[in-house]
mmCIF file of C-alpha atoms and ligand atoms in Angstrom:
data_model
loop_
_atom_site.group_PDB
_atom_site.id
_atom_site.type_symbol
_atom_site.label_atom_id
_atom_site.label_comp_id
_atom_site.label_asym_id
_atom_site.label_seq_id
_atom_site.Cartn_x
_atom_site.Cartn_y
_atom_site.Cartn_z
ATOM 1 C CA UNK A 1 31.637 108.919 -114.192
ATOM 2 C CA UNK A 2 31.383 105.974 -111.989
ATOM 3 C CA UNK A 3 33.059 105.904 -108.526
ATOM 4 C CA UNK A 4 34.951 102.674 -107.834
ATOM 5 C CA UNK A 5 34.087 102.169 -104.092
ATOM 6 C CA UNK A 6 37.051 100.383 -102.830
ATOM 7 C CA UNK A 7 35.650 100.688 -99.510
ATOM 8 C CA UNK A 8 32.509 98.933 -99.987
ATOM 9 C CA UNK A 9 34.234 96.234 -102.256
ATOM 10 C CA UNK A 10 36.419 95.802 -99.483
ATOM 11 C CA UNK A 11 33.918 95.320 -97.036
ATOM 12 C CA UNK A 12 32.176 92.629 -99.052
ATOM 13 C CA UNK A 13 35.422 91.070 -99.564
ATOM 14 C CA UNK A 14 36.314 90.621 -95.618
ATOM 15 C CA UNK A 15 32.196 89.423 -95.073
ATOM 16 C CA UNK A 16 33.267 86.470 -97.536
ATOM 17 C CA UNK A 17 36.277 86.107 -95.431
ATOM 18 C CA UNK A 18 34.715 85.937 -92.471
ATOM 19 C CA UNK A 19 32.382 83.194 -93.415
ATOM 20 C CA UNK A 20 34.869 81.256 -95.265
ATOM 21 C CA UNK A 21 37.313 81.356 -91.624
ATOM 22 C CA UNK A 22 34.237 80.229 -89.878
ATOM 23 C CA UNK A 23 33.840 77.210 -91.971
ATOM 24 C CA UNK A 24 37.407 76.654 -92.205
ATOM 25 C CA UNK A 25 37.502 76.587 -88.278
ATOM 26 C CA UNK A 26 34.755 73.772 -87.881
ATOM 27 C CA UNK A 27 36.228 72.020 -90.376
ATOM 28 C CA UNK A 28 39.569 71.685 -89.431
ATOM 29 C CA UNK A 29 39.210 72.769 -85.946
ATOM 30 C CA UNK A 30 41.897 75.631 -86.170
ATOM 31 C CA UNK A 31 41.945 79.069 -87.727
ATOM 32 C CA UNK A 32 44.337 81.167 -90.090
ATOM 33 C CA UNK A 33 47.194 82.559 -88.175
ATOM 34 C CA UNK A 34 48.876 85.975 -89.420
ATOM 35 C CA UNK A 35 51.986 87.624 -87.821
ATOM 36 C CA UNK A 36 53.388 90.794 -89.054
ATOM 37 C CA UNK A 37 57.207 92.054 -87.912
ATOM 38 C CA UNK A 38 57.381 95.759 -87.187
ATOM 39 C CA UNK A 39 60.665 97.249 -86.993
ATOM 40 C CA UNK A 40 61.203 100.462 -86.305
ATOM 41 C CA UNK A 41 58.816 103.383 -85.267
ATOM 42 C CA UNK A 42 57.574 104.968 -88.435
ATOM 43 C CA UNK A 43 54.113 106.320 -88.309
ATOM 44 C CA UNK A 44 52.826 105.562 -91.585
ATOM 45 C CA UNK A 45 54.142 101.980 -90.662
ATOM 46 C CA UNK A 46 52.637 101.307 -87.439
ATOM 47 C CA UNK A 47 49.196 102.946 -88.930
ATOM 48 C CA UNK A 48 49.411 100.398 -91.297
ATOM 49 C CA UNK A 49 50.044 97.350 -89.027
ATOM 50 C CA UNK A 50 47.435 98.416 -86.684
ATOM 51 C CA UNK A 51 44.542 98.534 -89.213
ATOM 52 C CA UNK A 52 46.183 94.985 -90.646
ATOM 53 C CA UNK A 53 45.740 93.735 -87.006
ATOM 54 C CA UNK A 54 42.471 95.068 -86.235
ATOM 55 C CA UNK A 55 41.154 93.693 -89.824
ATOM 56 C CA UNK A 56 42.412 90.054 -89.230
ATOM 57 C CA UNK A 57 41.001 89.998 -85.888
ATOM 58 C CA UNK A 58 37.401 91.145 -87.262
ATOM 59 C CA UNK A 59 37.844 88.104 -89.672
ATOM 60 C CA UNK A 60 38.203 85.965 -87.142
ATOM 61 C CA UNK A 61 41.821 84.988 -87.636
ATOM 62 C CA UNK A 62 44.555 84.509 -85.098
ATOM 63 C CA UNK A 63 46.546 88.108 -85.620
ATOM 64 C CA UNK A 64 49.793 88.553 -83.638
ATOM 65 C CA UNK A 65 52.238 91.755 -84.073
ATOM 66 C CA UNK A 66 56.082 91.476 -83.363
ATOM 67 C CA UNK A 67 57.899 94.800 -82.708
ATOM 68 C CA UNK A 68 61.566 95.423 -82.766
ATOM 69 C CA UNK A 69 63.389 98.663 -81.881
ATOM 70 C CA UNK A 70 65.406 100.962 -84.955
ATOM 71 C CA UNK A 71 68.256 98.919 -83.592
ATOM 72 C CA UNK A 72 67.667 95.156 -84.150
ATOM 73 C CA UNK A 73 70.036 93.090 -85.474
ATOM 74 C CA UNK A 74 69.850 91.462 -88.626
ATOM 75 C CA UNK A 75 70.345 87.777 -87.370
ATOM 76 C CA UNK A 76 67.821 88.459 -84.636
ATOM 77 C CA UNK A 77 65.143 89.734 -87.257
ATOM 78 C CA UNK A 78 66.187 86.358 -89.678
ATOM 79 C CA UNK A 79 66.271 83.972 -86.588
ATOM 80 C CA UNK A 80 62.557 85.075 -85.437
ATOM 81 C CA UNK A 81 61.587 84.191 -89.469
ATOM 82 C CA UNK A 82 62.917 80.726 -89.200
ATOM 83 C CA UNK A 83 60.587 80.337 -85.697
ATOM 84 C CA UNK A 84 57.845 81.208 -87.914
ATOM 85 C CA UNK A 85 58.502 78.934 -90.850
ATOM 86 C CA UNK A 86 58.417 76.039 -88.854
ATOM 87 C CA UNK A 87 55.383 77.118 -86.494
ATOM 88 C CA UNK A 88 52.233 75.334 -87.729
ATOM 89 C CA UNK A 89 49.982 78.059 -86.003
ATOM 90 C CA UNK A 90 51.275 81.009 -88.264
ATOM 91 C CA UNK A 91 49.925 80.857 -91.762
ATOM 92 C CA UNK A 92 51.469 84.156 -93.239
ATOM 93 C CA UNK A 93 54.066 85.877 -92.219
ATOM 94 C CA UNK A 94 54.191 89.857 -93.444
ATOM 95 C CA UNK A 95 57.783 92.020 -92.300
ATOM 96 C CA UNK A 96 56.375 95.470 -93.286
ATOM 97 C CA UNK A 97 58.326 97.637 -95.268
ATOM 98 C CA UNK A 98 60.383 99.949 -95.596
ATOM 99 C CA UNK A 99 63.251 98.747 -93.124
ATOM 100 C CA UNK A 100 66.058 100.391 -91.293
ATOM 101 C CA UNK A 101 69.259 100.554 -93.909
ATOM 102 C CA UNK A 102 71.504 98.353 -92.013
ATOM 103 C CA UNK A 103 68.769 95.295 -92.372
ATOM 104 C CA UNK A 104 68.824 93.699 -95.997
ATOM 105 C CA UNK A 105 65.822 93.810 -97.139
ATOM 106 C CA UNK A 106 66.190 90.711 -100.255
ATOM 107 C CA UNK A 107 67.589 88.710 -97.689
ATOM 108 C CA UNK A 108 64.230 88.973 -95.349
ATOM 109 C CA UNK A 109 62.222 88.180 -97.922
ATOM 110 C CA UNK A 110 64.087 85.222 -98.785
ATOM 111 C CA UNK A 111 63.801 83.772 -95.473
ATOM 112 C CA UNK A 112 60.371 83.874 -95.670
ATOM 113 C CA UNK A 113 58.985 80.109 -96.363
ATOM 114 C CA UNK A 114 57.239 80.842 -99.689
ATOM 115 C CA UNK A 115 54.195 79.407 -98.493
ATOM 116 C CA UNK A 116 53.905 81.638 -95.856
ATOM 117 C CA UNK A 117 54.941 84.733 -97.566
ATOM 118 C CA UNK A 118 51.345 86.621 -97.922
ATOM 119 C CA UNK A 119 52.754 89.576 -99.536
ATOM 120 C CA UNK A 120 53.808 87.585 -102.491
ATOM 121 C CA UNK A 121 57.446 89.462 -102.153
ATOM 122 C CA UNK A 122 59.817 85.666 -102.047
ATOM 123 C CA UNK A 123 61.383 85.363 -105.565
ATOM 124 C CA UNK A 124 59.249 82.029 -105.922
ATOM 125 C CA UNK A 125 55.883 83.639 -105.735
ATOM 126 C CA UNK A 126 57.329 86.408 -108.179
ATOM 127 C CA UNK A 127 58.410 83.870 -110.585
ATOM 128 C CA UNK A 128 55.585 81.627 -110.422
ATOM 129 C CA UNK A 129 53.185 84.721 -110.786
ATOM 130 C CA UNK A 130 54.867 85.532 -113.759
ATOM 131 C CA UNK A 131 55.073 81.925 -115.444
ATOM 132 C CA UNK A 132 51.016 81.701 -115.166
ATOM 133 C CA UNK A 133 51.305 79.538 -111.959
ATOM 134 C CA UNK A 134 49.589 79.086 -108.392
ATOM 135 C CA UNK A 135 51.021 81.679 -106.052
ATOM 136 C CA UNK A 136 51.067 84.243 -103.362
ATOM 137 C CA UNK A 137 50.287 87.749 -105.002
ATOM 138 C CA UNK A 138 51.040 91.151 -103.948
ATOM 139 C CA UNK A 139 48.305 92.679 -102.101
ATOM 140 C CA UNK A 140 47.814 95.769 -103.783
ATOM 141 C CA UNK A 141 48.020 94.915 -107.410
ATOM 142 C CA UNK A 142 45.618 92.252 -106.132
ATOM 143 C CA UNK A 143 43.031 94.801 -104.764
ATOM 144 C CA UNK A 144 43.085 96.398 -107.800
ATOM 145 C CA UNK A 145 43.021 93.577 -110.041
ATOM 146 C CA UNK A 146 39.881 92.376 -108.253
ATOM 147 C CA UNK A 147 38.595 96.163 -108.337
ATOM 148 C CA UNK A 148 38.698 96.197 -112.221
ATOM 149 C CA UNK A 149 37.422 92.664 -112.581
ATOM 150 C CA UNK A 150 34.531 93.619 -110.591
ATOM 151 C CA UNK A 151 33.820 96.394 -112.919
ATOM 152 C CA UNK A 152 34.486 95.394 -115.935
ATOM 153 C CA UNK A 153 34.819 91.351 -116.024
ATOM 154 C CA UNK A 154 35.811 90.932 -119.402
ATOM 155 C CA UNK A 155 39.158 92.185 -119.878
ATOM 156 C CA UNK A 156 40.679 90.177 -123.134
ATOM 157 C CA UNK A 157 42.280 92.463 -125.657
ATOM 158 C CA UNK A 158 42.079 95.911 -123.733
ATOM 159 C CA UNK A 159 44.634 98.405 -123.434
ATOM 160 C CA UNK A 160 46.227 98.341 -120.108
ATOM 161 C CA UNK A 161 48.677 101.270 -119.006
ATOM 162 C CA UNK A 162 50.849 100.571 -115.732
ATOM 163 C CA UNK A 163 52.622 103.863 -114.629
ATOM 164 C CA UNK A 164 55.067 102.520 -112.428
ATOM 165 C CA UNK A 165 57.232 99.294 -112.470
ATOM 166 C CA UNK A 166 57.852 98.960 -108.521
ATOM 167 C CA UNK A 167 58.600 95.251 -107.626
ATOM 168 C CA UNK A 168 55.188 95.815 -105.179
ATOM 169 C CA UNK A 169 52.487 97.398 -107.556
ATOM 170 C CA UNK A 170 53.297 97.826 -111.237
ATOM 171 C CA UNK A 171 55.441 94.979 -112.194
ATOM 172 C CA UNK A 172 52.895 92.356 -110.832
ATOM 173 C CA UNK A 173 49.993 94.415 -111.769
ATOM 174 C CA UNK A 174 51.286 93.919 -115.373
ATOM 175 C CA UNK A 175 51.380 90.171 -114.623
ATOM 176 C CA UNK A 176 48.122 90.176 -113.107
ATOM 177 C CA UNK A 177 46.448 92.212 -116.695
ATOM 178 C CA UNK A 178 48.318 89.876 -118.784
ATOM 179 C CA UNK A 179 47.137 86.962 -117.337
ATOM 180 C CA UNK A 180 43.481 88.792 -118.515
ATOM 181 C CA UNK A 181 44.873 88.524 -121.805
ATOM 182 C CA UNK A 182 45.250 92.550 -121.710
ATOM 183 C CA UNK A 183 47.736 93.995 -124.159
ATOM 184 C CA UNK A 184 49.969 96.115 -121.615
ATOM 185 C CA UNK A 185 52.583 98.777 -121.401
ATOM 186 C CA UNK A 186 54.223 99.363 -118.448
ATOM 187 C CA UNK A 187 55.949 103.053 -118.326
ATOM 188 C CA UNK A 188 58.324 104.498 -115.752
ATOM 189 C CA UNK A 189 60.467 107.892 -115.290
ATOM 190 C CA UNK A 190 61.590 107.256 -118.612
ATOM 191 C CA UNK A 191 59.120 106.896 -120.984
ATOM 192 C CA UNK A 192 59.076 109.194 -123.431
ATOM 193 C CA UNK A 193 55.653 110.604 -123.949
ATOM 194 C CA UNK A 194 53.328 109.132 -120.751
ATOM 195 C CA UNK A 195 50.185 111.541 -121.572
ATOM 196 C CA UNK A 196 50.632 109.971 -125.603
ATOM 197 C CA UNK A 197 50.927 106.240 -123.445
ATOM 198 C CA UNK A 198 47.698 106.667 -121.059
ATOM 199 C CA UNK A 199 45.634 108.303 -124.033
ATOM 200 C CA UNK A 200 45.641 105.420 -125.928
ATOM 201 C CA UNK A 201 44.540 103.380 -122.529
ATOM 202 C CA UNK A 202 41.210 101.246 -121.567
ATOM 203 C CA UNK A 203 42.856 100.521 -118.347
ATOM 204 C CA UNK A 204 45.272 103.118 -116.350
ATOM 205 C CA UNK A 205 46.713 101.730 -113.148
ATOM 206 C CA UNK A 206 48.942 104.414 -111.618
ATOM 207 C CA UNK A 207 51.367 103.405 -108.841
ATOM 208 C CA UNK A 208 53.927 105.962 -109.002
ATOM 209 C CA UNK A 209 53.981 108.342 -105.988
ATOM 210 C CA UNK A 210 54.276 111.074 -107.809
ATOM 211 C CA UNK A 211 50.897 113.319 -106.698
ATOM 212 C CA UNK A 212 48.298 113.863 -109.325
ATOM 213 C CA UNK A 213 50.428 112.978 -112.254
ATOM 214 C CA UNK A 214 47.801 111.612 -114.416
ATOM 215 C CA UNK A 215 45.538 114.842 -115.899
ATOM 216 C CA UNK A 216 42.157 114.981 -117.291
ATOM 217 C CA UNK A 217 43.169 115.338 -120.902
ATOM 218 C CA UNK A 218 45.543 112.463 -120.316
ATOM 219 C CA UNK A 219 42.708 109.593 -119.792
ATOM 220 C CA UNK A 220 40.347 108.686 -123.101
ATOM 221 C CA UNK A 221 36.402 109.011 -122.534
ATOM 222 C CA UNK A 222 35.769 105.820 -121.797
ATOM 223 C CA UNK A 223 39.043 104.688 -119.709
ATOM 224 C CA UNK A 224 38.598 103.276 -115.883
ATOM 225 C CA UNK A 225 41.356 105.020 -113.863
ATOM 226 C CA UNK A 226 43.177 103.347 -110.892
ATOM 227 C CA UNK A 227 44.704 105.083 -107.996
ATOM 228 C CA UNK A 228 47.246 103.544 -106.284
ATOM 229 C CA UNK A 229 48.919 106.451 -104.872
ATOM 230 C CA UNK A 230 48.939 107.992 -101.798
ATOM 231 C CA UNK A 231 50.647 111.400 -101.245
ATOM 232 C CA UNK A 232 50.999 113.441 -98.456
ATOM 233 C CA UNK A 233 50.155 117.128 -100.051
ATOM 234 C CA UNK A 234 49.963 120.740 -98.285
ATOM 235 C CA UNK A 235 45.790 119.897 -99.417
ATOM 236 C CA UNK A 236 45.720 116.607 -97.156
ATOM 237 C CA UNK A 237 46.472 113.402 -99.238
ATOM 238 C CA UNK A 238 46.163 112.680 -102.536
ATOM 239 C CA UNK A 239 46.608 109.820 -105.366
ATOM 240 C CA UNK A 240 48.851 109.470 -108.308
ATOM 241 C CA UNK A 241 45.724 110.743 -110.570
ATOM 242 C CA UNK A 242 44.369 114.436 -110.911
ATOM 243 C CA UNK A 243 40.902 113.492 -109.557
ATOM 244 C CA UNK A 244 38.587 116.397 -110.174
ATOM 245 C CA UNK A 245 39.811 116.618 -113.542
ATOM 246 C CA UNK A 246 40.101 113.128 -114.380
ATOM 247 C CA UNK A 247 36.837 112.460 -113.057
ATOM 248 C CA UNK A 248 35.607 114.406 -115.798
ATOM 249 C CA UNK A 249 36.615 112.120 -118.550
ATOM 250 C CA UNK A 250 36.777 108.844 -116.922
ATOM 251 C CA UNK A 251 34.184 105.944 -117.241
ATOM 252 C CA UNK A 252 35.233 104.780 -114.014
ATOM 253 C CA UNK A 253 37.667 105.854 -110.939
ATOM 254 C CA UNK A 254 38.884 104.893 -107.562
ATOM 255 C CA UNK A 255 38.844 107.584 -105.359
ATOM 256 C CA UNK A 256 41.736 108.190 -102.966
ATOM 257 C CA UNK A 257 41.188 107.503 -100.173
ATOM 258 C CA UNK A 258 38.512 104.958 -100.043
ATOM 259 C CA UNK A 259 39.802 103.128 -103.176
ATOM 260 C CA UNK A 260 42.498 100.856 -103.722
ATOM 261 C CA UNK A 261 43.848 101.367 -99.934
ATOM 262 C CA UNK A 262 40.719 99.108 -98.060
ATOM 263 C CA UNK A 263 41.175 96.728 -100.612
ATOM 264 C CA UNK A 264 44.916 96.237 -99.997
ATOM 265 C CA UNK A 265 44.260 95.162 -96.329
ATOM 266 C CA UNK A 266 41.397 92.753 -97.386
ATOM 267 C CA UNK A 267 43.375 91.279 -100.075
ATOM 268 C CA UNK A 268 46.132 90.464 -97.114
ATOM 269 C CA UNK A 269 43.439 88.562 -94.979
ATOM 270 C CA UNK A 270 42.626 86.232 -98.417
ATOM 271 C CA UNK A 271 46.056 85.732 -98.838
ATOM 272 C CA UNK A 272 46.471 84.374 -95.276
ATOM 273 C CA UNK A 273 43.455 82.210 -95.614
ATOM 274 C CA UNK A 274 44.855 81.193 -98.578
ATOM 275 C CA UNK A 275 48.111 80.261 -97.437
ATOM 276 C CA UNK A 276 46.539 77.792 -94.979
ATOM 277 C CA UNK A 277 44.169 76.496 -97.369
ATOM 278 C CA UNK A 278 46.852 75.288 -99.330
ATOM 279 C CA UNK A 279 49.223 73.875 -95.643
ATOM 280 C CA UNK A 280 46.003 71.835 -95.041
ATOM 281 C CA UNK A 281 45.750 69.457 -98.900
HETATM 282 N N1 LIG B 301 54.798 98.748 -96.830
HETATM 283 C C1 LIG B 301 53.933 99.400 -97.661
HETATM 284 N N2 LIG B 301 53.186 98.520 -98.359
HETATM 285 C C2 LIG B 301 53.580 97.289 -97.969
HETATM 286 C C3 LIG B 301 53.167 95.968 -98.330
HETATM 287 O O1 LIG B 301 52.287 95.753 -99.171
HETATM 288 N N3 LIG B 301 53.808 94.952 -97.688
HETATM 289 C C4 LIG B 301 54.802 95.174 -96.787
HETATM 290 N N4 LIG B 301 55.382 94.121 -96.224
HETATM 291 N N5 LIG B 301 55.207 96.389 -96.429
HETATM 292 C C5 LIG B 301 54.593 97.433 -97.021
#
């Protein structure tokens, strides 16, 4: 079994980045600007936003974090958006998720200019992902995407399993595999028979939450297992996918952590770059 280092990947990934900012700032004399709204206190959430920040600064881009309290208004939240739509030096704007329950979340992503939304969230960048066309795309399913390209490049006519159909992995993930000319199925808390679904897979993605769902005699020989999940256990944390025994049968898996999570974070930085690779034509 091969070990898909997400870490390493990840680290190549932000290199590229870093030279690509570099040449981006002598040619247009200005670099990639990324702001990211924090509401809230959350842990997992401010972990998050602090290794976002510290990554985009190591790229060389111009990183700024905006914190609001539990108790923020609404308005406030939408009114800082429309500040940021119409500020040439911010190139992607992320509002991390989850928020508070009296804030709607549809209607924050909405305000988000779609050409600054980096996490590929605005119903634009959904639909044009979907129709085949240029857009934003959600970070993870994007780290993974490039994590399975990089192992296997050739993905036309494989079996592709999604477990999960969240608007932020598995239903763009699907798009993503598709688009690779994968045949797909994408399962949820309703399918049937999921171990029958993922035996017949080339590809599993899981993105469910649910920890180690996916078992060894679940996953074919020759199948390359991705972990989206992360789970907070009594053992520590652990992915969507039984890894000791999948790692038995699998060709190929991510590990967790170390796998899909670095890539996530990387994938944000291209997406701001290429946000203001596209303001500049
Ligand atoms: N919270 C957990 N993952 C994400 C993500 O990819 N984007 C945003 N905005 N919030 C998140």
């Amino acid at each position: 079994m091969i070990l898909i280092d997400g870490k390493k990947v990840a680290a190549e990934l932000r290199a590229e980045l870093k030279e690509e900012v570099a040449e981006l700032k002598s040619k247009h004399n200005k670099v990639p600007g990324l702001t990211v709204i924090l509401i809230g206190d959350l842990t997992p959430s401010q972990i998050y936003v602090r290794n976002k920040e510290k990554s985009a600064n190591e790229v060389g881009l111009k990183s700024e974090v905006i914190q609001y309290p539990d108790s923020v208004e609404e308005k406030t939240v939408l009114e800082k958006i429309q500040e940021l739509n119409s500020d040439e030096t911010v190139s992607g704007i992320l509002v991390q998720l989850p928020l508070p329950n009296h804030i709607d979340k549809q209607k924050v992503i909405e305000a988000i200019d779609p050409s600054k939304d980096v996490d590929g969230f605005h119903p634009m960048n959904v639909g044009n992902l979907s129709s085949g066309y240029e857009s934003s795309i959600p970070c993870t399913p994007l780290g993974c995407y490039l994590l399975i390209k990089k192992f296997e490049p050739n993905l036309s006519g494989k079996k592709a399993v999604v477990v999960g159909r969240s608007n932020l992995n598995g239903k763009p993930m699907t798009q993503l595999l598709l688009k690779e000319n994968c045949t797909v199925t994408i399962t949820h808390s309703k399918t049937k028979d999921l171990k029958a679904e993922c035996l017949e897979a080339d590809i599993i993605v899981a993105a469910v939450g649910i920890p180690e769902l996916v078992r060894g005699d679940w996953v074919k020989k020759d199948a390359i297992v991705i972990d989206v999940g992360i789970n907070k256990t009594d053992k520590g944390i652990v992915g969507d996918v039984h890894f000791d025994e999948v790692s038995k049968n699998a060709k190929a898996l991510t590990p967790v952590p170390g796998g899909v999570g670095p890539m996530t974070i990387a994938c944000l930085l291209k997406n701001t770059i290429d946000c203001f690779k596209r303001s500049q034509i």
